[in-house]
XYZ file of C-alpha atoms in Angstrom:
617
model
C -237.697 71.144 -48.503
C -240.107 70.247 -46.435
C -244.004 68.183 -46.290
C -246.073 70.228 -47.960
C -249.385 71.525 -46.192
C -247.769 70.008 -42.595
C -247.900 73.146 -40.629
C -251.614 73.825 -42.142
C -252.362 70.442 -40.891
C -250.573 70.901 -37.425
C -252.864 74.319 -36.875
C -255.772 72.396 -37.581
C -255.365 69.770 -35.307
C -254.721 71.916 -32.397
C -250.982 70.939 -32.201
C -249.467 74.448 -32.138
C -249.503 77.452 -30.104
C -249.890 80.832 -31.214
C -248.698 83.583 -28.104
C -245.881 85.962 -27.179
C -242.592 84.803 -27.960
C -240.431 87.922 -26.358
C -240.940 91.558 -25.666
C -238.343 93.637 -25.516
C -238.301 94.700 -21.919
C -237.716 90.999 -21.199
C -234.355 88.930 -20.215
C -232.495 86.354 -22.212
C -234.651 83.088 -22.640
C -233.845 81.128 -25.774
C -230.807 80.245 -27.729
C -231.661 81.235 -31.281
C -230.822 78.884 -33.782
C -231.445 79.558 -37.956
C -232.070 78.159 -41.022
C -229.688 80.368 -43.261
C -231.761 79.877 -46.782
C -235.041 80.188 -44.869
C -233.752 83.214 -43.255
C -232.562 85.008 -46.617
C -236.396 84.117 -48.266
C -237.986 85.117 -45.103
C -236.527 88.384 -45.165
C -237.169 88.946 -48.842
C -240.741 88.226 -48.131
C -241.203 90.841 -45.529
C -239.670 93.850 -47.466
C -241.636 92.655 -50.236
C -244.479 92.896 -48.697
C -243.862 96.508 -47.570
C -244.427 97.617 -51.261
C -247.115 98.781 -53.099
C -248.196 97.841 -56.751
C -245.401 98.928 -59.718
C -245.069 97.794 -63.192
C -241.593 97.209 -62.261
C -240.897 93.304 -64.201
C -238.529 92.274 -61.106
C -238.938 92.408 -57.689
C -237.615 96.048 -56.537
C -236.332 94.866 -53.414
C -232.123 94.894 -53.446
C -230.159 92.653 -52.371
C -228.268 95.460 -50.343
C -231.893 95.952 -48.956
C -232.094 92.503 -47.715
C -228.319 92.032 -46.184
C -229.317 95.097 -44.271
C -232.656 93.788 -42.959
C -230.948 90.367 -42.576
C -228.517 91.738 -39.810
C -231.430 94.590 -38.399
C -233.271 91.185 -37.912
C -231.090 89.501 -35.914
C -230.364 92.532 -33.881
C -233.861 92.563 -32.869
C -233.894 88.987 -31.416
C -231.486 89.604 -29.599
C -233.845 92.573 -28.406
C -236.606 90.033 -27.504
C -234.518 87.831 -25.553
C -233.190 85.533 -27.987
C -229.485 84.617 -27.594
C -227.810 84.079 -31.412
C -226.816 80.737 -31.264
C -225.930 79.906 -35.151
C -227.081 80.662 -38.127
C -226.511 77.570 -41.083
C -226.207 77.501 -44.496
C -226.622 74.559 -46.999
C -223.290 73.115 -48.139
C -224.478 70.102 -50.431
C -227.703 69.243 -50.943
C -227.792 64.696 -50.958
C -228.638 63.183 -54.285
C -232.128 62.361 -53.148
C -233.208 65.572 -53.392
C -231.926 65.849 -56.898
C -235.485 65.056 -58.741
C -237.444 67.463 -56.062
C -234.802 69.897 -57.363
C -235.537 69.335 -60.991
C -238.905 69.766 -60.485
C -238.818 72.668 -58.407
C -236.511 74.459 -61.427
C -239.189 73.274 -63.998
C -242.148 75.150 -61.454
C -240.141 78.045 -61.711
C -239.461 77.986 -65.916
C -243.726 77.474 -66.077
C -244.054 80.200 -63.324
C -241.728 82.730 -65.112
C -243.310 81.814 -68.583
C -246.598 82.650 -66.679
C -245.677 85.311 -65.106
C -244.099 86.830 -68.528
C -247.539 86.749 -70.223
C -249.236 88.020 -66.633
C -247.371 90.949 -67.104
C -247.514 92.316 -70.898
C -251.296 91.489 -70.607
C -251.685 94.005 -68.111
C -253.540 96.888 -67.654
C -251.710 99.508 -67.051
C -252.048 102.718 -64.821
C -254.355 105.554 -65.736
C -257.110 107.249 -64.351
C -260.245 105.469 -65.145
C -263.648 107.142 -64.089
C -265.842 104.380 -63.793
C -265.744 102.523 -60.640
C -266.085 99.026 -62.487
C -263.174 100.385 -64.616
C -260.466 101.013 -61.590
C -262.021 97.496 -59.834
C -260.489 96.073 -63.214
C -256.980 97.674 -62.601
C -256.910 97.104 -59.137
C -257.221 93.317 -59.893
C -254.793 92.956 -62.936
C -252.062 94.558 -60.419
C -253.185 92.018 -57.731
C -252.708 89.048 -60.183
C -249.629 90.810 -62.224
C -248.291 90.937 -58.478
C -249.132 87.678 -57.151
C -247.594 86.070 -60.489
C -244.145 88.008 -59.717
C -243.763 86.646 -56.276
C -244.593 82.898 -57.765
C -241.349 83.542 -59.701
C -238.452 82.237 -58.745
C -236.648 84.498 -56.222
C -233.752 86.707 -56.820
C -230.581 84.431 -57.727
C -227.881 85.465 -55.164
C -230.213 86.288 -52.145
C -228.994 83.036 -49.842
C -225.427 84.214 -51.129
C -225.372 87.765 -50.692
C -227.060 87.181 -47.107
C -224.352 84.848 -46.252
C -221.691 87.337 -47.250
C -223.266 89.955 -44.831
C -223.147 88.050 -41.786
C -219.880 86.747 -42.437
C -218.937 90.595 -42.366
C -220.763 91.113 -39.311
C -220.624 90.661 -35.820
C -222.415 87.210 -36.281
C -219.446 85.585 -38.511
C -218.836 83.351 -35.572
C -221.819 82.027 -35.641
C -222.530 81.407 -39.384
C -221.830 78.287 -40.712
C -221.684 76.580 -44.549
C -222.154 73.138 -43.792
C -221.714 70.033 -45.901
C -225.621 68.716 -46.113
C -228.516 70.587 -45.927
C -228.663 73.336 -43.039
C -231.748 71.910 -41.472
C -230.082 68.813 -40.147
C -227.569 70.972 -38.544
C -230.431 73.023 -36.878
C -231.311 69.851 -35.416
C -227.663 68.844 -34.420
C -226.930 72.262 -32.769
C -230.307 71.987 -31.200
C -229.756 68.544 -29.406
C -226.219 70.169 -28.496
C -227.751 72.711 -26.698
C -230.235 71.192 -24.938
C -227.152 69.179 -23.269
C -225.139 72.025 -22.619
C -227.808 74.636 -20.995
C -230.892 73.158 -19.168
C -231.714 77.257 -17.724
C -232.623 78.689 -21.381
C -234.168 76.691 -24.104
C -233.897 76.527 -28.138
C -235.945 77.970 -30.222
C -235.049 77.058 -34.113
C -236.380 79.823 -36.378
C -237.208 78.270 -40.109
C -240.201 77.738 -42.562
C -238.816 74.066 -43.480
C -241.193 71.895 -41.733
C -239.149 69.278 -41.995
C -237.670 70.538 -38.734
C -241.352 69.357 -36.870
C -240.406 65.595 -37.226
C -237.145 65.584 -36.552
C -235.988 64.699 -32.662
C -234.720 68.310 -32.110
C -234.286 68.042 -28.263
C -236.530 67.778 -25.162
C -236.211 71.455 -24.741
C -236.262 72.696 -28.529
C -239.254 74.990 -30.185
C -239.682 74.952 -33.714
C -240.930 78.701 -34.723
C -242.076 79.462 -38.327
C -240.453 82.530 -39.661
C -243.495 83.174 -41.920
C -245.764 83.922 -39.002
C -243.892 86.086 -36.957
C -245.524 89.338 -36.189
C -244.789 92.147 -34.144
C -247.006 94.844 -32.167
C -246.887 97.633 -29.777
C -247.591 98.218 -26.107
C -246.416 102.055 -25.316
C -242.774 101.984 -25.724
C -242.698 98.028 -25.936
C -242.374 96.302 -28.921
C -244.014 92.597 -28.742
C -243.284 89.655 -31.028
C -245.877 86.926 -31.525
C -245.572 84.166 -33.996
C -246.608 80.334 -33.905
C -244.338 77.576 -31.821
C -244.316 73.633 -32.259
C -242.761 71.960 -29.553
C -241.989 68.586 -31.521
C -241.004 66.728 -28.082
C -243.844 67.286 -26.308
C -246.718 66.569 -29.737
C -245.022 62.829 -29.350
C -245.581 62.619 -25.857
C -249.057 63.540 -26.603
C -249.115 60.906 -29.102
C -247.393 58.555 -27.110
C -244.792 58.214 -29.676
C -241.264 58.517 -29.387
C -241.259 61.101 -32.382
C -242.941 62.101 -34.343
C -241.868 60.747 -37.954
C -244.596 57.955 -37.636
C -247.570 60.849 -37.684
C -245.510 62.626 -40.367
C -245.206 59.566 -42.306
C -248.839 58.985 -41.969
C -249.520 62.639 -42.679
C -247.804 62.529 -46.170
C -249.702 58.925 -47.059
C -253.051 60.662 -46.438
C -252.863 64.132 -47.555
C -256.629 64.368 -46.996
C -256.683 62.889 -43.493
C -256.751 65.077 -40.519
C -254.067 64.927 -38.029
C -256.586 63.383 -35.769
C -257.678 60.110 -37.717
C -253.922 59.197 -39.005
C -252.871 59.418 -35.397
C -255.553 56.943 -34.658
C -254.087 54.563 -37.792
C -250.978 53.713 -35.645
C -250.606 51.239 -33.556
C -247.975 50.890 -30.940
C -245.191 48.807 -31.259
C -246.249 48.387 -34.592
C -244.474 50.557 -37.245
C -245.784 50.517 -40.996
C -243.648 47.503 -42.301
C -242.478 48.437 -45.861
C -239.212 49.870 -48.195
C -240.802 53.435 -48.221
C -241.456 53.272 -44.133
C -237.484 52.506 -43.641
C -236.525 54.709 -46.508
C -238.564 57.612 -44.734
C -237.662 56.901 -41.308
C -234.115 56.686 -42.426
C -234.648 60.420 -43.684
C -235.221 61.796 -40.229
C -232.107 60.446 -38.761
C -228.791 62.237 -38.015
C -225.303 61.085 -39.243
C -222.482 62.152 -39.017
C -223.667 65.533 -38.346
C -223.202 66.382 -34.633
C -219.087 65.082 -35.298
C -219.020 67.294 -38.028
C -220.792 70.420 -36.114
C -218.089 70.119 -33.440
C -215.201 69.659 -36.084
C -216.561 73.378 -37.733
C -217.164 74.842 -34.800
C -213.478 74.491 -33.330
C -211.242 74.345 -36.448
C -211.528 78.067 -37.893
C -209.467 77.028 -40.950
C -211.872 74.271 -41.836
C -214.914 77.071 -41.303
C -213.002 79.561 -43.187
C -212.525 77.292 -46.078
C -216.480 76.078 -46.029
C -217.758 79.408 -45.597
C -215.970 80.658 -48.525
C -218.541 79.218 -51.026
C -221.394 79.491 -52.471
C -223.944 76.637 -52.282
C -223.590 75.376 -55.428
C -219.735 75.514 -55.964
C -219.489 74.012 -52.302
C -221.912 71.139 -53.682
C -219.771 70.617 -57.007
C -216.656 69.902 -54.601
C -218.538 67.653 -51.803
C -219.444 65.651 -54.615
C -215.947 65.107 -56.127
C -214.310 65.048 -52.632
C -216.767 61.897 -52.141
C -215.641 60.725 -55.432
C -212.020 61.179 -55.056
C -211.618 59.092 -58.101
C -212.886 56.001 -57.601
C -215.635 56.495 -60.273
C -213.888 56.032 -64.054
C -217.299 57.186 -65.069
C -218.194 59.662 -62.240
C -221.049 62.455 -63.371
C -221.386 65.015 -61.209
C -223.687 67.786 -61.040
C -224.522 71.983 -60.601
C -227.547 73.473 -60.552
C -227.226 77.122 -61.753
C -229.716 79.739 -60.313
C -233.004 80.347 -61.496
C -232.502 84.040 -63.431
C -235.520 86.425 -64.535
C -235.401 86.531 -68.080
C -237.395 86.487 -70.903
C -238.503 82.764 -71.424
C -238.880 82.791 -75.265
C -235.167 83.398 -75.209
C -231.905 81.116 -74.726
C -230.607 80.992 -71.467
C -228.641 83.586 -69.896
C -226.361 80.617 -68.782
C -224.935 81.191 -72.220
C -222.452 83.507 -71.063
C -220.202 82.761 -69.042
C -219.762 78.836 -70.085
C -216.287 79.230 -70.791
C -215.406 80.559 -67.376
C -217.553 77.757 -65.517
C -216.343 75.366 -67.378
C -212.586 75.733 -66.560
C -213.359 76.478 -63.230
C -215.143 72.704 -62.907
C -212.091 71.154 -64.390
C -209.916 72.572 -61.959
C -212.210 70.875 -59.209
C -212.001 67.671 -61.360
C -208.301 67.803 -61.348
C -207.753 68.564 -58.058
C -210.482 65.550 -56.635
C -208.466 62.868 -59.034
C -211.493 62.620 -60.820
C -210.335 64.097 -64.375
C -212.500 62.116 -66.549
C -216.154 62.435 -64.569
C -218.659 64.448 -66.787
C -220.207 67.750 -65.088
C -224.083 68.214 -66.091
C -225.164 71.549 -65.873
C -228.730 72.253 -65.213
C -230.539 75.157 -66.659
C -233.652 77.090 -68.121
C -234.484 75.917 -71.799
C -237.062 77.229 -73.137
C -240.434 76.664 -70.782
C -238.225 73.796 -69.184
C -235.282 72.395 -67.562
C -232.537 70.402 -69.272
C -229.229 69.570 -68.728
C -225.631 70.292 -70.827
C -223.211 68.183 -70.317
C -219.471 69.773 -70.342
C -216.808 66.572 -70.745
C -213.353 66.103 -72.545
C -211.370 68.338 -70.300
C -207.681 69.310 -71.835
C -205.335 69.867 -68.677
C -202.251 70.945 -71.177
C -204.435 73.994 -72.411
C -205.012 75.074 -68.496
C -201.504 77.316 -68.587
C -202.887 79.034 -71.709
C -206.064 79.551 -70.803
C -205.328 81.359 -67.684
C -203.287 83.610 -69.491
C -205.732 84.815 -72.023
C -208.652 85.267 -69.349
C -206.197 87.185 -67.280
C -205.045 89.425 -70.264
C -208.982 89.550 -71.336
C -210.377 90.406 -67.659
C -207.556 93.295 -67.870
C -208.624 94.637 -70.870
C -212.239 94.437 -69.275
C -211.538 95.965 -66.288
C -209.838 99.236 -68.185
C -213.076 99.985 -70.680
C -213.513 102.974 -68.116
C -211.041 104.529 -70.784
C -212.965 106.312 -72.902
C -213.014 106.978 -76.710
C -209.573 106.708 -79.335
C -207.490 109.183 -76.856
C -207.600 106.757 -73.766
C -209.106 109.797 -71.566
C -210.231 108.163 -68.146
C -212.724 109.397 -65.782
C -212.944 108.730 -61.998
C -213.614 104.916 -61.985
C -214.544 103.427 -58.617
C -213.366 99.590 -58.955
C -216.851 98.224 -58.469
C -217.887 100.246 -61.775
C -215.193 98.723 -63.382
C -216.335 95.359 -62.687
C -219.981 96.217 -63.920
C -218.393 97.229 -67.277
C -216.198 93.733 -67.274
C -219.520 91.476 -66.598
C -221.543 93.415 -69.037
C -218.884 93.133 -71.863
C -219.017 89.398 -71.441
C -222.926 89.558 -72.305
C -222.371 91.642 -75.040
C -219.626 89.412 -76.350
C -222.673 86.523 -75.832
C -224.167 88.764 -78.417
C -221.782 88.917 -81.001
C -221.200 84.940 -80.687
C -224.461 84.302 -81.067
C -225.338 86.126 -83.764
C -227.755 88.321 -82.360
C -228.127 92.074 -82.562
C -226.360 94.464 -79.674
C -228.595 95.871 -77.506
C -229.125 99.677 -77.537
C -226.978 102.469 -75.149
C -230.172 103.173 -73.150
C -230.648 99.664 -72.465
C -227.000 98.898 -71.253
C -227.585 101.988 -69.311
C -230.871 100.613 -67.386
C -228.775 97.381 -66.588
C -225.668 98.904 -65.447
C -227.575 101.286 -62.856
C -230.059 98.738 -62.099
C -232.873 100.991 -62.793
C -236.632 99.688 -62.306
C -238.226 99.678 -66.043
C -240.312 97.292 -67.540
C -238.944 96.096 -70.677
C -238.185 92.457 -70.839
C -235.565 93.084 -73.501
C -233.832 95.010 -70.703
C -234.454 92.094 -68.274
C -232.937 89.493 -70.388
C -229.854 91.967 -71.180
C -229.673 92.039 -67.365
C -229.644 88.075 -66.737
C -226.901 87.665 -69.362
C -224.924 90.367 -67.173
C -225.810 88.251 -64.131
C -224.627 85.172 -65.496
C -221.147 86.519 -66.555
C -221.029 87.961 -62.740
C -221.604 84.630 -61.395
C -219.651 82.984 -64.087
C -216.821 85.343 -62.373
C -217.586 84.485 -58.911
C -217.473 80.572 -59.452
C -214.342 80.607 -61.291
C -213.101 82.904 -58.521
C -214.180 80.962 -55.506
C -213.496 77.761 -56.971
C -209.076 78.531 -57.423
C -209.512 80.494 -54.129
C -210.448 77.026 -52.724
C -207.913 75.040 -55.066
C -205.181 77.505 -53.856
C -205.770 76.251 -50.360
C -206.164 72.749 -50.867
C -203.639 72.080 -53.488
C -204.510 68.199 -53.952
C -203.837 66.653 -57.104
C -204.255 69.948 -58.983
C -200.434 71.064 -58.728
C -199.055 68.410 -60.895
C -201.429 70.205 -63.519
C -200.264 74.247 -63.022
C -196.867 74.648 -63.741
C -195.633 77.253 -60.741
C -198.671 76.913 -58.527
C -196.465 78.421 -55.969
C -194.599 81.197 -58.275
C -196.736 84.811 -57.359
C -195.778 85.693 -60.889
C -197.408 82.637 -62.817
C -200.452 82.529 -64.692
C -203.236 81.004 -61.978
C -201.949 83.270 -59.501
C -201.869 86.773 -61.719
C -205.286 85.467 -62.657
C -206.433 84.553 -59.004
C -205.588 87.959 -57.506
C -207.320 89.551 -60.010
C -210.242 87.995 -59.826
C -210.118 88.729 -55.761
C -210.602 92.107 -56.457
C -214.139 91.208 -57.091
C -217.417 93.306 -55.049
C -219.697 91.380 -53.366
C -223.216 90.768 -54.627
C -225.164 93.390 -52.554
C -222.170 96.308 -53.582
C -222.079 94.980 -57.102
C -225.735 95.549 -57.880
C -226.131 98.336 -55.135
C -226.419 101.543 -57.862
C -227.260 104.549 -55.978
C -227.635 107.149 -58.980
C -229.065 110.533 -59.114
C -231.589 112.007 -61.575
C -232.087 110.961 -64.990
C -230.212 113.383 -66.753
C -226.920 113.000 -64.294
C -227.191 109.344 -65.096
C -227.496 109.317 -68.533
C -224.477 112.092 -69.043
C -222.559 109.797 -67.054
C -222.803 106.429 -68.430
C -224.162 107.297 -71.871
C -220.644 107.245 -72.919
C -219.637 104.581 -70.881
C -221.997 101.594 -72.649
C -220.818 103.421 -76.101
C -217.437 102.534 -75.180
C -218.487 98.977 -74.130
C -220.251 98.844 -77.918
C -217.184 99.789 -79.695
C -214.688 97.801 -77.768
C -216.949 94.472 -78.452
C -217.748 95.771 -81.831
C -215.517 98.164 -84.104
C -217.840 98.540 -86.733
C -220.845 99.222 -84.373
C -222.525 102.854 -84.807
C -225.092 104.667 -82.784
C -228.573 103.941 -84.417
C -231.172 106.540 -86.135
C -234.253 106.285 -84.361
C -236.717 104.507 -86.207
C -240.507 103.904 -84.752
C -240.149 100.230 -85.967
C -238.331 97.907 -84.244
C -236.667 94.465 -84.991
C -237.408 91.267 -83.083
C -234.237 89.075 -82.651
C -233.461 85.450 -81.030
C -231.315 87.850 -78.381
C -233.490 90.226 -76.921
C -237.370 92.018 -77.039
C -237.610 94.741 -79.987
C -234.388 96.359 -79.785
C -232.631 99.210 -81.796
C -230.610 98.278 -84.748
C -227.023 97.614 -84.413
C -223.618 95.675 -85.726
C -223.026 92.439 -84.893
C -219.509 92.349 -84.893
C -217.517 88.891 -86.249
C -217.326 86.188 -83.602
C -215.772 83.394 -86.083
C -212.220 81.977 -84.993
C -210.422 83.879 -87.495
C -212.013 87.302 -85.928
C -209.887 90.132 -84.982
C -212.311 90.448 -82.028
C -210.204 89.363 -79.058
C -213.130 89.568 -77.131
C -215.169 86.690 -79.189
C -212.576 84.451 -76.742
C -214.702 85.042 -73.660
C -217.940 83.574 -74.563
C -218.869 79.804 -75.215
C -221.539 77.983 -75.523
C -222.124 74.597 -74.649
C -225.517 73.713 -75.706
């Protein structure tokens, strides 16, 4: 997560070089090595950059957009003479960086509240006359735009990059790791150095913890932020900023440099310069903090593990096949293993865009998540440990605890989601006479996701969104109604909600552990987990899920008009179309929306559907 203002500080003080780093006329002459996360923000930032002003509330990039640039990218190193090395993703983030993670969800709650207020203050376009008038809207977009990109960024970018090299020809050389990626830069880059004295390592990432860590005689740091590119005829040159970590401690006479970082971070305000001159050699700072921050910038047991990824493809299959934050849920209980009575473990759920005067979109989908973390539980031995589940609440961050598992209801319960994901996954029937229309499967899977939000709705007591809004969500169409954006992070949390649950038996399937003695016919095709488990493998990935390529408006709206009525009535039997109306109704579930039913979600309901959502505020 880096020291903040380091690389400022570096540039400053002379200590890095800005030059050519490859043209691509040139020969191999670096191993390329890359921070995954990094990577997937980096490349966000660049096609974000590329557009102009909109009064669209989210960023308009997709995340089809950036799996494309992602591999395009790495292509083009390889054009400038960099040889792919490997690419790593975090695995498990270590429980000291569990407060720096709080804190960085609370900066993004403020910075969407913020950002929320930015944006229905604004001015919006029209053609003012007077120049003082347009200097006016030119500088509300600038700050309506500079307060998007503070948001948080899009929830599933690190994922949905991680999914596109994996189907690419890089997949050899990705990597989920158990820690945090940037430790394995510096493993792989001390590897290499060893292996190949002819080219050296470059390792591409905007951490800067990566400057203080001993990364190899041989090994370049290079900030992704700074790249740049320009043109010479036909030759296309790359220029960016390098810090040669080695070589600044030789120039400090230091055998690292963690001493000037450590220095650096005790006196934000003191140039490189001056804290160089407060060390003295042979004489390290002599306190807790000192050892505790030294201790920070060593390796473990990473270069053992590196090796043990790198040859055993099962191992790396397994790994790979999670997300961050469900591999982080199992490192933790796999560390456990049951030796805690009262073990708590913990998931941070992705920062969404929604509206911030509403509940969380985590809402839905609570249910799903929270049989998919007792099946981790259960298979780790540790079937009494507590799961706290961090989250947007209101302006804020605060954790719900989910507890008091019941393995004897497992059976059951995989039954009824099965039998309710089924009935999701056919509301591409239309109307009483069960006419169906050409379906692709990834359309079907919208419709199953946004049912659960609208069942979130009914539960909750709030009123059902409109067709037209359903319709903006389920073709992903720019818009800039916050109603519309909160609809849209309930449908992303029942996707994700999904995806966990999915990945999460995948893994359990392949591990077995202690979880068989709590499945009756964990081996039997025909029994519950595993009618449940293929299903859910029929899942899209993240960039073809939200990847809507629609036509014009009317096309669209003849087309899935009828498809969110059908989602209304199957959640809702009593629900009607609404009369227009020029005033609207506010509601705890949404911006002003258009008058609905609410449907019954008590336990005595007739609505099957009130089964799939939960909430465990």
């Amino acid at each position: 997560m880096g020291l903040p203002y380091l690389l400022k500080r570096l540039k400053e003080g002379d200590c890095t070089t800005t030059k050519e780093l490859g043209r691509t006329t040139g020969q191999p002459h670096a191993r390329a090595i890359i921070d995954g996360p990094g990577f997937a923000h980096y490349v966000l930032f660049t096609l974000g950059e590329k557009q102009g002003a909109n009064r669209t509330i989210g960023t308009a990039v997709t995340y089809a957009e950036c799996t494309t640039e992602a591999v395009k990218w790495l292509k083009d190193m390889e054009g400038y003479g960099y040889k792919i090395e490997a690419i790593f993703f975090d695995g498990a983030l270590p429980e000291s960086k569990r407060e720096t993670r709080i804190e960085r969800q609370e900066n993004h709650a403020v910075k969407l509240t913020a950002y929320r207020d930015i944006h229905r203050a604004s001015a919006w376009s029209y053609k003012p006359k007077k120049p003082a008038a347009r200097e006016f809207i030119e500088r509300s977009e600038r700050v309506r735009k500079q307060a998007r990109s503070d948001t948080a960024p899009p929830a599933f970018l690190v994922s949905a990059v991680l999914e596109a090299l994996l189907d690419s020809e890089y997949a050899d050389r990705t990597f989920v790791v158990p820690d945090e990626a940037d430790r394995f830069c510096v493993a792989a880059a001390r590897q290499a150095c060893l292996d190949d004295v002819v080219l050296g390592v470059a390792i591409f990432a905007n951490d800067s913890d990566l400057f203080v860590f001993d990364s190899g005689s041989a090994t370049r740091v290079i900030p992704l932020n700074d790249l740049a590119t320009r043109q010479e005829g036909n030759v296309s040159i790359l220029t960016g900023i390098e810090v040669w970590p080695a070589s600044l401690a030789r120039n400090f006479v230091r055998p690292d440099l963690i001493e000037v970082a450590w220095h650096l971070a005790s006196h934000p305000k003191t140039s490189i310069t001056e804290c160089v001159n407060l060390m003295h050699p042979g004489e390290p700072p002599n306190s807790l903090e000192w050892q505790e921050f030294f201790k920070s910038y060593q390796l473990d047991d990473q270069p053992q593990v590196l090796h043990k990824v790198r040859t055993d493809g099962a191992q790396r299959k397994l790994l790979n096949s999670l997300d961050a934050r469900v591999s982080e849920l199992v490192h933790q209980a796999k560390a456990d293993n049951g030796m805690n009575t009262s073990a708590v473990f913990y998931m941070f759920l992705p920062s969404l865009l929604e509206d911030p005067d509403k509940a969380s979109a985590w809402l839905v989908g609570g249910d799903l998540r929270g049989v998919a973390y007792e099946i981790v539980l259960m298979a780790s031995a540790c079937p009494n440990a507590d799961i706290w589940e961090y989250k947007r609440r209101a302006a804020g961050i605060a954790p719900s605890m989910f507890r008091a598992w019941s393995s004897e209801t497992l059976n059951p319960r995989f039954a009824q989601f099965s039998q309710l994901l089924q009935a999701g996954l056919e509301l591409h029937k239309l109307g009483n006479d069960g006419e169906t229309i050409n379906c692709p499967t990834v359309e079907q899977w919208r419709y199953t996701a946004m049912q659960f939000a609208l069942v979130a709705h009914i539960i909750q007591g709030w009123h059902l969104p409109s067709r037209e809004e359903i319709v903006l969500v389920l073709t992903e169409r720019q818009h800039t109604l916050w109603s519309v954006v909160h609809l849209s992070a309930f449908y992303q949390a029942a996707f994700y909600s999904l995806r966990i649950l999915h990945q999460v038996m995948r893994y359990v399937k392949t591990v077995g552990g202690e979880f068989s003695q709590y499945v009756s016919g964990l081996e039997d095709r025909r029994s519950d987990f595993n009618v449940l488990l293929r299903q859910l493998g029929g899942m899209p990935n993240i960039a073809d899920f939200f990847d809507v390529k629609e036509a014009d408006g009317h096309e669209r709206a003849a087309k899935w008009s009828p498809l969110a009525e059908s989602l209304l009535r199957k959640v809702d039997k009593n629900w009607m179309p609404s009369r227009p109306t020029p005033k609207k109704r506010k509601s705890s579930g949404g911006d002003a929306v258009e008058k609905g039913g609410r449907g019954d979600g008590s336990p005595g309901s007739s609505n099957k559907f009130a089964l799939l959502a939960y909430s465990n505020e």
